[in-house]
mmCIF file of C-alpha atoms in Angstrom:
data_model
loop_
_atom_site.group_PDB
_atom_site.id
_atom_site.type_symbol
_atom_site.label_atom_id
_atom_site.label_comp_id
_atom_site.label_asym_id
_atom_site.label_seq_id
_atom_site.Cartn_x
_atom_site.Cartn_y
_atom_site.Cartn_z
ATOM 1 C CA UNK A 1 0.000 0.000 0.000
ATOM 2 C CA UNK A 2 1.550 3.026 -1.079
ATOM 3 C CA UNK A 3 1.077 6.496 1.444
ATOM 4 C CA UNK A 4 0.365 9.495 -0.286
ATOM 5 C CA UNK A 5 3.140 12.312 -0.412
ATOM 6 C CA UNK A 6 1.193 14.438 2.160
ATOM 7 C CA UNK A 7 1.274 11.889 4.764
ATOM 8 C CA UNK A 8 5.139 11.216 4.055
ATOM 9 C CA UNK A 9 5.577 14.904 4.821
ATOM 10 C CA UNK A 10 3.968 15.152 8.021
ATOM 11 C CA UNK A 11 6.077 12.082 8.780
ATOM 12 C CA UNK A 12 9.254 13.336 8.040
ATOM 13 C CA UNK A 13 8.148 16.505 9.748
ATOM 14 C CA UNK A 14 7.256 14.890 13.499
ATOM 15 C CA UNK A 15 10.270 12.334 13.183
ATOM 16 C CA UNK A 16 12.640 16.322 12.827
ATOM 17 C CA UNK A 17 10.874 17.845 15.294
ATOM 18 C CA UNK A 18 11.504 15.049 18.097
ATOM 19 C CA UNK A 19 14.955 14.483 16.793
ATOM 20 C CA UNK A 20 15.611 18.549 17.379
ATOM 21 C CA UNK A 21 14.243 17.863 20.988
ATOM 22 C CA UNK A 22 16.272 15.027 21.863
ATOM 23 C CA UNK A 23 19.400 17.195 20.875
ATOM 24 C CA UNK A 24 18.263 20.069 22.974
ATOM 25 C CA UNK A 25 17.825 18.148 25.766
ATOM 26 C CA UNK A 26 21.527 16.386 25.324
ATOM 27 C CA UNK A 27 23.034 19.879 24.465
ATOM 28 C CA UNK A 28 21.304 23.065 26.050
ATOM 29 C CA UNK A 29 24.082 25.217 25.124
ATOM 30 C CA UNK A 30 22.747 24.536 20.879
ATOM 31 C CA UNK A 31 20.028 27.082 21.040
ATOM 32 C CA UNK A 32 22.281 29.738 23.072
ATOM 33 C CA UNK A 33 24.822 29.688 20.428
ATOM 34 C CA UNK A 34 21.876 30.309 17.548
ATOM 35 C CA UNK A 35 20.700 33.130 19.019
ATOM 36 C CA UNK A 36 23.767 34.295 20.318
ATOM 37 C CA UNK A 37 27.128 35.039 18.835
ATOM 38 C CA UNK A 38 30.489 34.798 21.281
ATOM 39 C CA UNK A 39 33.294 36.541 20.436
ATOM 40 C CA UNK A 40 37.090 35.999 22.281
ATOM 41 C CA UNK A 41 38.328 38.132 23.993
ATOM 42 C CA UNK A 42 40.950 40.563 22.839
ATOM 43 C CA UNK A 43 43.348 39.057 25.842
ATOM 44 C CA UNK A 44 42.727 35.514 24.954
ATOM 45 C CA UNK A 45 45.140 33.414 23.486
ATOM 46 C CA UNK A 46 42.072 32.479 20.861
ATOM 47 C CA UNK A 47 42.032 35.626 19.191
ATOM 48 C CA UNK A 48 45.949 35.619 18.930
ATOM 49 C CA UNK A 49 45.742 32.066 17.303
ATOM 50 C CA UNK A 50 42.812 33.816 14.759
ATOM 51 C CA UNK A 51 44.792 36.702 14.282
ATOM 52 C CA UNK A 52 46.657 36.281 10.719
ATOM 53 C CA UNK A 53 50.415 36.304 11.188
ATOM 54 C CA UNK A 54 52.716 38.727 9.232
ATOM 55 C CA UNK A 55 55.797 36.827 7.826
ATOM 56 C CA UNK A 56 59.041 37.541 10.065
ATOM 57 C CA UNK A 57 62.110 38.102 7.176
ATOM 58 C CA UNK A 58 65.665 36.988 8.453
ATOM 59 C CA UNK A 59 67.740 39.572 9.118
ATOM 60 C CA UNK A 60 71.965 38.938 9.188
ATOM 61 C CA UNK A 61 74.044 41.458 10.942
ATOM 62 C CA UNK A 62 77.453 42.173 9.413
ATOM 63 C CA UNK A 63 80.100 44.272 11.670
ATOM 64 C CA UNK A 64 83.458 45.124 10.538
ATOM 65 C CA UNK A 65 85.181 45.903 13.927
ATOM 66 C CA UNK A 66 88.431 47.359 11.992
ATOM 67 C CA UNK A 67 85.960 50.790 11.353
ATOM 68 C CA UNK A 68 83.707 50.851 13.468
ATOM 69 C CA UNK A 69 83.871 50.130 16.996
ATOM 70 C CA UNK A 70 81.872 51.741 20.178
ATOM 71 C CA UNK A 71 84.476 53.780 22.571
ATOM 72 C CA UNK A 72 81.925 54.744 25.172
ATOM 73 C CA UNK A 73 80.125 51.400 25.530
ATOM 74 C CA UNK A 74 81.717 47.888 26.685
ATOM 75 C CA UNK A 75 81.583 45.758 23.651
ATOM 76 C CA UNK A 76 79.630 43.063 25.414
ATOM 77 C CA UNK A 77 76.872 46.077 25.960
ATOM 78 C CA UNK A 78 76.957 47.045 22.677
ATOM 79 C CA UNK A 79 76.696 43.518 20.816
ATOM 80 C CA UNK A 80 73.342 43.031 23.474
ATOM 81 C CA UNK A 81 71.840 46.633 22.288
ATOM 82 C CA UNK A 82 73.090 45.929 18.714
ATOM 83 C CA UNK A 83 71.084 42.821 18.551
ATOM 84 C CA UNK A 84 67.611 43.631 20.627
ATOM 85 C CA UNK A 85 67.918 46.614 18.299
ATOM 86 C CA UNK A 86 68.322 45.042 14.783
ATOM 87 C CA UNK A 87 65.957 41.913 15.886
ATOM 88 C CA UNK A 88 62.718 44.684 15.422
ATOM 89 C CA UNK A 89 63.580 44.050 11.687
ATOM 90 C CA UNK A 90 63.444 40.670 12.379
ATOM 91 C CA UNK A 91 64.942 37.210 13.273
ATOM 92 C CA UNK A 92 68.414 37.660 13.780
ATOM 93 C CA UNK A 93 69.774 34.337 12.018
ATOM 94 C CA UNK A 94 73.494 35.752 11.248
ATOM 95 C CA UNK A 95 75.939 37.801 13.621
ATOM 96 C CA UNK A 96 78.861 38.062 12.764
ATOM 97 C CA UNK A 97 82.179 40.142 13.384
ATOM 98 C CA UNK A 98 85.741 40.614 11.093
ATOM 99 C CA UNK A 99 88.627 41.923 12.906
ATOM 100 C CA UNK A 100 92.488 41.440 11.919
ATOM 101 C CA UNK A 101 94.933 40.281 15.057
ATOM 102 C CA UNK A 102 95.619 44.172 16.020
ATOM 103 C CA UNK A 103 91.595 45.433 16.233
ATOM 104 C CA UNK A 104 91.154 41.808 18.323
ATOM 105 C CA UNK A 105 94.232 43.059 20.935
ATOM 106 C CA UNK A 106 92.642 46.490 21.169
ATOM 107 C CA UNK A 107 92.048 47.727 24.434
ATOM 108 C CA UNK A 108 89.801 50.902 25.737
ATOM 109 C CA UNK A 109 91.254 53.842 27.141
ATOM 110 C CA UNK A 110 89.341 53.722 29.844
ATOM 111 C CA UNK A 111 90.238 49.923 30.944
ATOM 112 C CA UNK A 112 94.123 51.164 30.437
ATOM 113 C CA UNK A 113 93.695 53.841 33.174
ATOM 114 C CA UNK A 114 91.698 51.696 35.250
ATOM 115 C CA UNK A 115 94.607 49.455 35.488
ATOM 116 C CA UNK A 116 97.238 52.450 35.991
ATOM 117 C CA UNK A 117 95.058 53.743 39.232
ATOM 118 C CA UNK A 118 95.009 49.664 40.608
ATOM 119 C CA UNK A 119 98.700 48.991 39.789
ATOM 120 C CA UNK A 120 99.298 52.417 42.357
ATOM 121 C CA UNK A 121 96.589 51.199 44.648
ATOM 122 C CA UNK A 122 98.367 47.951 45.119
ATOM 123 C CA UNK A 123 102.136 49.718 45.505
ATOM 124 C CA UNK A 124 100.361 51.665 48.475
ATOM 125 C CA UNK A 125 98.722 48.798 50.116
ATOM 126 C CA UNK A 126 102.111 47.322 50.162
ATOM 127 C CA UNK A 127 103.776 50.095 51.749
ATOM 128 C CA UNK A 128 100.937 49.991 53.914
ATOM 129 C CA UNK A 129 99.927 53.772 52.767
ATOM 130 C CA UNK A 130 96.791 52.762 52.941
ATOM 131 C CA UNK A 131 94.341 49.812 54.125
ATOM 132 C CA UNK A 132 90.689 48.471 52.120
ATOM 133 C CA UNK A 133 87.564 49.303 54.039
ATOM 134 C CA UNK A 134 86.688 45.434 52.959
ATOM 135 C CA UNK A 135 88.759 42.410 52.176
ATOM 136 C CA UNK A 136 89.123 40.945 48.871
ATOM 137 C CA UNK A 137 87.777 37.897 48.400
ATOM 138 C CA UNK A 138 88.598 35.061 46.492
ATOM 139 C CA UNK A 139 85.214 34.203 44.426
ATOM 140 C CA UNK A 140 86.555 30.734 43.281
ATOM 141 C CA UNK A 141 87.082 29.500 46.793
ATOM 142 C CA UNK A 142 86.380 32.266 49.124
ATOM 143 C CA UNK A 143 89.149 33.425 50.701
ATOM 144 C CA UNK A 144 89.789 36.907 52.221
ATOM 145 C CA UNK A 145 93.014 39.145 51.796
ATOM 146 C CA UNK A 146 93.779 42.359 52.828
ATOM 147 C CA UNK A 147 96.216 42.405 49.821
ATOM 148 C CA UNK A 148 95.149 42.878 46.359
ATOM 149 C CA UNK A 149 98.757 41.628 45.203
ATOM 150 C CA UNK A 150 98.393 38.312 47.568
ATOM 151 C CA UNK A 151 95.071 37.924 46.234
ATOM 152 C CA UNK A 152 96.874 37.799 42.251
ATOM 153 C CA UNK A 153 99.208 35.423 43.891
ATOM 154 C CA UNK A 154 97.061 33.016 45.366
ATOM 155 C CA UNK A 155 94.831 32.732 42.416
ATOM 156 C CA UNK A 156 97.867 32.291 39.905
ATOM 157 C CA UNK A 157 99.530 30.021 42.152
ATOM 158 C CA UNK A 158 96.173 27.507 42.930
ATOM 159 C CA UNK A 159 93.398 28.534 40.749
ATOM 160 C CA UNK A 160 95.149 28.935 37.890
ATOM 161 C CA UNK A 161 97.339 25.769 38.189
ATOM 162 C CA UNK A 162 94.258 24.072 38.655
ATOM 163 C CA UNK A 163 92.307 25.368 35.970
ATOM 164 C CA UNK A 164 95.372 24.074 33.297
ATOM 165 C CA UNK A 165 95.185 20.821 34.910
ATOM 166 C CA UNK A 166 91.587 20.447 34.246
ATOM 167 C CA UNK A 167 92.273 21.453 30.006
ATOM 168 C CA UNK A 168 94.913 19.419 29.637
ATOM 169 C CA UNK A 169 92.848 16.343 30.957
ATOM 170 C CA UNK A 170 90.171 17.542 28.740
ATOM 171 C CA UNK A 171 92.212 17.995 25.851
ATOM 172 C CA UNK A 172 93.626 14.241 26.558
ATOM 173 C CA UNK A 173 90.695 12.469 26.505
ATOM 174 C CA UNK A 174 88.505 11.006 24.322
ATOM 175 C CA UNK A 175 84.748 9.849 23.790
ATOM 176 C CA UNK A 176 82.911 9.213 27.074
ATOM 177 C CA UNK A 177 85.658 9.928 29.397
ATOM 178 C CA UNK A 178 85.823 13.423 27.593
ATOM 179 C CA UNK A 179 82.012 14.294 28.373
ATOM 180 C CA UNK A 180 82.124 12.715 31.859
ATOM 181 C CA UNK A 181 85.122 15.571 32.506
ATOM 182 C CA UNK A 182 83.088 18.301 30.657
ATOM 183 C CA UNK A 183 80.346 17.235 33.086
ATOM 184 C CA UNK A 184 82.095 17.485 35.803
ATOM 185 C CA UNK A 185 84.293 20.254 35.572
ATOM 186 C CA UNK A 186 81.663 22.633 34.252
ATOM 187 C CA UNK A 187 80.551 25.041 36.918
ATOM 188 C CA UNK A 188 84.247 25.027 38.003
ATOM 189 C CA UNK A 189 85.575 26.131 34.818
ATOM 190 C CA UNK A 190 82.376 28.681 34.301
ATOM 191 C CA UNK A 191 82.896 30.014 37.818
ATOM 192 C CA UNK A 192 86.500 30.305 37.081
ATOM 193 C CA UNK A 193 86.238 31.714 34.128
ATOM 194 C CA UNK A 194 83.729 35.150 35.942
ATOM 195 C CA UNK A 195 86.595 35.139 38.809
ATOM 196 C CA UNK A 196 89.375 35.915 36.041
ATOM 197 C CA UNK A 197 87.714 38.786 34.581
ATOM 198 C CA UNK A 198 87.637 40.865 38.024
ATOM 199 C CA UNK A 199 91.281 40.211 39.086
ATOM 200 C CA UNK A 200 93.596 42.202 37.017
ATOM 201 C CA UNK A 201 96.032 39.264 35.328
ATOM 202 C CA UNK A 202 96.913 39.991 32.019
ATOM 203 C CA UNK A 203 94.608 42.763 29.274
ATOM 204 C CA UNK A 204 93.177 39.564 27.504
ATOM 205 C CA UNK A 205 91.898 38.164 30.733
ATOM 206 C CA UNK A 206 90.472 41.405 32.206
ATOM 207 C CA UNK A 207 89.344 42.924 28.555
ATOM 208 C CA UNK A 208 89.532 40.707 25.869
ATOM 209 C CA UNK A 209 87.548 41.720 22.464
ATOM 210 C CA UNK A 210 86.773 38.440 21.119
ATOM 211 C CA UNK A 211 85.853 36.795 24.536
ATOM 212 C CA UNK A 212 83.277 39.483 24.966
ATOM 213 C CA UNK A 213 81.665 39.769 21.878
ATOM 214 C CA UNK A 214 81.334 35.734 21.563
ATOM 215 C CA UNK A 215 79.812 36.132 24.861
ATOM 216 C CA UNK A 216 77.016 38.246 23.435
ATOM 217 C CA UNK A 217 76.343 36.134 21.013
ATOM 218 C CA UNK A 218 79.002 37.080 17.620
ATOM 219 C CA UNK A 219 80.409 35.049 15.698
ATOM 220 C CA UNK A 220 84.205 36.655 15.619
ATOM 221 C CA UNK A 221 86.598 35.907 12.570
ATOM 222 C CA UNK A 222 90.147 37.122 12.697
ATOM 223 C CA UNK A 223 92.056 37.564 9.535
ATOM 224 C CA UNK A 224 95.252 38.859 8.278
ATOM 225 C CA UNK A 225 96.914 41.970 9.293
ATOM 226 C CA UNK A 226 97.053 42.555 5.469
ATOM 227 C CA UNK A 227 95.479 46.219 3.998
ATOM 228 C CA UNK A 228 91.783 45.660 3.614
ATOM 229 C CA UNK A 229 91.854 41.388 4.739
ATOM 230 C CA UNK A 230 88.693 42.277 6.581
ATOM 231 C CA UNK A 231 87.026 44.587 3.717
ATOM 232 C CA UNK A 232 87.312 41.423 1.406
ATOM 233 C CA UNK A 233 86.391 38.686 3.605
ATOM 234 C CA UNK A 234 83.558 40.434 5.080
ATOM 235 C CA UNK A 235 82.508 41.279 1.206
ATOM 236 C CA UNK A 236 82.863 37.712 0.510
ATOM 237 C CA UNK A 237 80.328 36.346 3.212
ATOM 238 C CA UNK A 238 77.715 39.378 2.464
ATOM 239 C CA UNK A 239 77.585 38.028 -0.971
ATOM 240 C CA UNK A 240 77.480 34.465 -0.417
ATOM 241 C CA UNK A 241 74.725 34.974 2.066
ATOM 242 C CA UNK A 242 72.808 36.865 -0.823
ATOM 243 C CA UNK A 243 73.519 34.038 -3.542
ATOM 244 C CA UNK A 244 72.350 31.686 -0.906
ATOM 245 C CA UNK A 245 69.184 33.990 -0.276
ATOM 246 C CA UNK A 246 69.688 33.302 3.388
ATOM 247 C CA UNK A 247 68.575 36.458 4.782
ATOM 248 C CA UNK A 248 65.781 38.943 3.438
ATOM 249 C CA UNK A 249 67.655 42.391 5.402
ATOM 250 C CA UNK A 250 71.037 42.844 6.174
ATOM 251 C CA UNK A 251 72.649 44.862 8.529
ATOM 252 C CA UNK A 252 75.687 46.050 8.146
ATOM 253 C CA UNK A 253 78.134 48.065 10.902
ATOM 254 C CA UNK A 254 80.309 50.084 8.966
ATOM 255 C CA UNK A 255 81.688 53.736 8.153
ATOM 256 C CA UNK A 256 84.184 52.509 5.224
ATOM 257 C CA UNK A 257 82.210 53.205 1.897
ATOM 258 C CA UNK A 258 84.458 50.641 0.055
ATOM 259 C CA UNK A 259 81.028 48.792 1.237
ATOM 260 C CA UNK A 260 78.651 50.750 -1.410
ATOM 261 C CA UNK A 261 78.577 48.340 -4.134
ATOM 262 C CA UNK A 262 77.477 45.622 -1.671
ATOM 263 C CA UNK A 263 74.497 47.199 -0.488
ATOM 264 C CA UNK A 264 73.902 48.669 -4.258
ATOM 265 C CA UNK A 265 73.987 45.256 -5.204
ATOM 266 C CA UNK A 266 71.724 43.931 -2.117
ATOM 267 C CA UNK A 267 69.013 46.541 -3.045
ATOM 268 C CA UNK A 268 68.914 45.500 -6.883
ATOM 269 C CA UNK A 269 68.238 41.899 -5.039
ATOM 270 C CA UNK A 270 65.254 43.548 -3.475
ATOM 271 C CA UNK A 271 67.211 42.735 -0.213
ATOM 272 C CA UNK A 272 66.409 45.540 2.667
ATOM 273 C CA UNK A 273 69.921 47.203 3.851
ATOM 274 C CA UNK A 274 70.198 49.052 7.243
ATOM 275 C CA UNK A 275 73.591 50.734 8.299
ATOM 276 C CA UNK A 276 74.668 51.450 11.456
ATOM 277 C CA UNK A 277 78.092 53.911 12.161
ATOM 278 C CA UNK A 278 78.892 56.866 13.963
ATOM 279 C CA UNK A 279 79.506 59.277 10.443
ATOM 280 C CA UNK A 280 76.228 61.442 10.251
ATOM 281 C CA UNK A 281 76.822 62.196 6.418
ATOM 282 C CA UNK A 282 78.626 58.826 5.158
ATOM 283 C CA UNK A 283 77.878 57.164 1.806
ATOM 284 C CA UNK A 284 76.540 54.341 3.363
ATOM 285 C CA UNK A 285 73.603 55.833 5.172
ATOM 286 C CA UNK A 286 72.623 57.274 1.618
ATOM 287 C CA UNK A 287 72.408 53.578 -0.140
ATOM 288 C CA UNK A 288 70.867 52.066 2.538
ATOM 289 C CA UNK A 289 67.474 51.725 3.505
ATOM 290 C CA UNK A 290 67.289 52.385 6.951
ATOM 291 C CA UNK A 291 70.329 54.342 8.573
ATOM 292 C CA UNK A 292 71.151 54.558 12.493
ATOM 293 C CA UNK A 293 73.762 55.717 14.441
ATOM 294 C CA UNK A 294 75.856 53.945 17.267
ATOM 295 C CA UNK A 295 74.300 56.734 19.786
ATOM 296 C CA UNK A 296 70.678 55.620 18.449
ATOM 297 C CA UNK A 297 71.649 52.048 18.850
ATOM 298 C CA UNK A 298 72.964 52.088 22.570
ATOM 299 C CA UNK A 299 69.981 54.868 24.080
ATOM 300 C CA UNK A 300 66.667 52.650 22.854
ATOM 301 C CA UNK A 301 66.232 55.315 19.802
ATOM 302 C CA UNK A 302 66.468 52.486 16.795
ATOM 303 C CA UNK A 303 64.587 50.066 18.611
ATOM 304 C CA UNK A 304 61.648 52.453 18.736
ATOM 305 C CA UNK A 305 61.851 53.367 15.113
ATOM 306 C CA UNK A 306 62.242 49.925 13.658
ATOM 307 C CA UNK A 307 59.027 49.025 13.655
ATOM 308 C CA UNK A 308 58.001 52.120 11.829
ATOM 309 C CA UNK A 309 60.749 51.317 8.875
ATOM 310 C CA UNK A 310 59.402 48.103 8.852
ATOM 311 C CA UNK A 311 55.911 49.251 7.806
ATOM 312 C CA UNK A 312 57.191 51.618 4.891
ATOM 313 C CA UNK A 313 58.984 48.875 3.841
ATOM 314 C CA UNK A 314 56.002 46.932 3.225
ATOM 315 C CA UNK A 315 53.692 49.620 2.147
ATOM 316 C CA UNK A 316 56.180 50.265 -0.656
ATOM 317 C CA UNK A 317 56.141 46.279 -2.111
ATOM 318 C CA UNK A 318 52.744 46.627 -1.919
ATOM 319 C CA UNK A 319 52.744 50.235 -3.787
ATOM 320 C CA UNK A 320 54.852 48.691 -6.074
ATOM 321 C CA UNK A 321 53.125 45.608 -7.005
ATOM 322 C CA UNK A 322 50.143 47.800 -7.907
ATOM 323 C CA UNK A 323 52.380 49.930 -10.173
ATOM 324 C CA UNK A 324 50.739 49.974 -14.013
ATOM 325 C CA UNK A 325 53.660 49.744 -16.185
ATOM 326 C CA UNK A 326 52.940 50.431 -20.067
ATOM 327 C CA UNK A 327 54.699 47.761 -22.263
ATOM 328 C CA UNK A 328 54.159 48.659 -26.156
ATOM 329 C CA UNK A 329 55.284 45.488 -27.089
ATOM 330 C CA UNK A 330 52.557 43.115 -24.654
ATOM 331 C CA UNK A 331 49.991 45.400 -26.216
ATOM 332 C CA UNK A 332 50.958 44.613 -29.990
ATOM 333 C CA UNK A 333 50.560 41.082 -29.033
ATOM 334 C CA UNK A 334 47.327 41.505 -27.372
ATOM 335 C CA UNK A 335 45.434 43.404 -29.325
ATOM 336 C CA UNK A 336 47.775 43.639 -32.641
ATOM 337 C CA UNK A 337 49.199 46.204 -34.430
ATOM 338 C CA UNK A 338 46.861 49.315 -34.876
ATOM 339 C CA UNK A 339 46.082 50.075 -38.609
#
């Protein structure tokens, strides 16, 4: 017996409407969210997930230490500042630093007369001129003097002993043994290692260059002591990192404008340039697309801007991709030659 369509109609219409019961009843919250519409929060961590994410370019940072190099600043400060500055542009994937031996043995005015003033401190605490309001102390193991010269000697003649014994036993061994000892002597080499730079040894232990600027983070190459070693290995690894396409800005720390055709050659790459030197009116800052100075760098002032630079930068490519271009030739083509 066949039903006619009405009847199948008001069948199918009860058997929906008890179905649409049963669901209310198993989820109340259904008809809310019809007749209501939630938004996140601005706080939440849902609308950062929905928020659409800008691309982040890799930036490389370039520094020839032969030109330019911060007098006022410690160099450890100013690799920190250089970086937290420069990564506004981006992710810093590259630092690195080109010096020849005599820029790596340079020492700061400032840390030479430190060390005049404690080489007469220590000649009148041994006349007993004159006596420290606090004893020095030993921060390897803890020791007090009265002496800064006995303090020197006890820490060349145990600490420093000690700490040769412990590299020549690492340089000795081999496989597991080896990272057992690196293991082990660890914190005493690290802790050794912050002691040195407070007790006035030798200028590379108190001030070294290098040491502080691999601290922060650089990646230091030394070269020749040959006329302009550094100007054509630093060249060299700017232009491999373009041919490579390994970074989309570069940064590079520099007053020498033998450096021109690099960035002139970085911008016809459609690579952003930034330059960073103390010379207000230098050729680089011209070429380059963003300019700061070392003064800018160390107060907080570039770090402010960059984010600025950043959005010119990419309201430019955009400008640009909308530029009409007229091409005679595409139009022949197109719509053939006109009569």
């Amino acid at each position: 017996m066949r039903f006619p369509l009405v009847m199948l109609l008001q069948l199918f219409h009860i058997f929906s409407s008890v179905n649409t019961k049963q669901i209310k009843k198993l989820n109340p919250y259904l008809l809310l969210h019809r007749c209501y519409h939630f938004e996140p929060e601005k706080g939440s961590n849902k609308a950062l997930s929905l928020a659409p994410k800008m691309p982040q370019n890799d930036v490389a940072i370039f520094w020839d230490l032969d030109n330019s190099l911060p007098k006022s600043f410690p160099p450890y400060e100013a690799a920190v500042r250089l970086k937290n500055s420069v990564s506004s542009f981006g992710a810093v994937r590259y630092m690195v630093a080109y010096a020849n031996r005599h820029t790596s043995r340079y020492v700061p005015k400032a840390v030479r007369e430190e060390r005049k003033e404690r080489e007469l401190l220590n000649q009148l605490e041994k006349r007993g001129v004159i006596k420290p309001v606090e004893p020095y102390l030993c921060r390897v193991c803890g020791r007090k003097f009265y002496n800064n010269e006995k303090l020197i000697n006890h820490f060349k003649q145990i600490h420093e002993r000690e700490h040769q014994k412990r590299l020549n036993q690492l340089e000795s061994a081999r496989g597991k043994r080896r990272l057992k000892l690196v293991g082990r002597y660890a914190v005493k080499m690290e802790k050794y290692k912050n002691a040195s730079r407070d007790i006035l040894l030798t200028p590379k232990v108190r001030y070294s260059l290098v040491d502080e600027l691999k601290r922060a983070g650089v990646w230091v190459r030394t070269v020749s002591d040959e006329p302009q070693a550094t100007d054509v290995a630093l060249r060299e690894h700017m232009v491999d990192v373009m041919d490579k396409r390994k970074a989309e800005c570069l940064v590079l720390v520099s007053d020498d404008s033998d450096f021109v055709d690099v960035l002139e050659e970085a911008k016809l790459r459609c690579i952003k340039t930034v330059a960073v030197g103390d010379t207000n009116d230098g050729a680089l800052k011209r070429v380059a697309d963003a300019r700061f100075s070392w003064q800018e760098i160390l107060m907080g002032k570039a770090k402010k801007e960059a984010p600025l630079v950043v959005g010119q930068w990419r309201d430019r490519d955009i400008l640009k991709r909308l530029e009409w271009k007229y091409n005679p030739e595409l139009d022949k083509e197109i719509y053939g030659k006109s009569s």
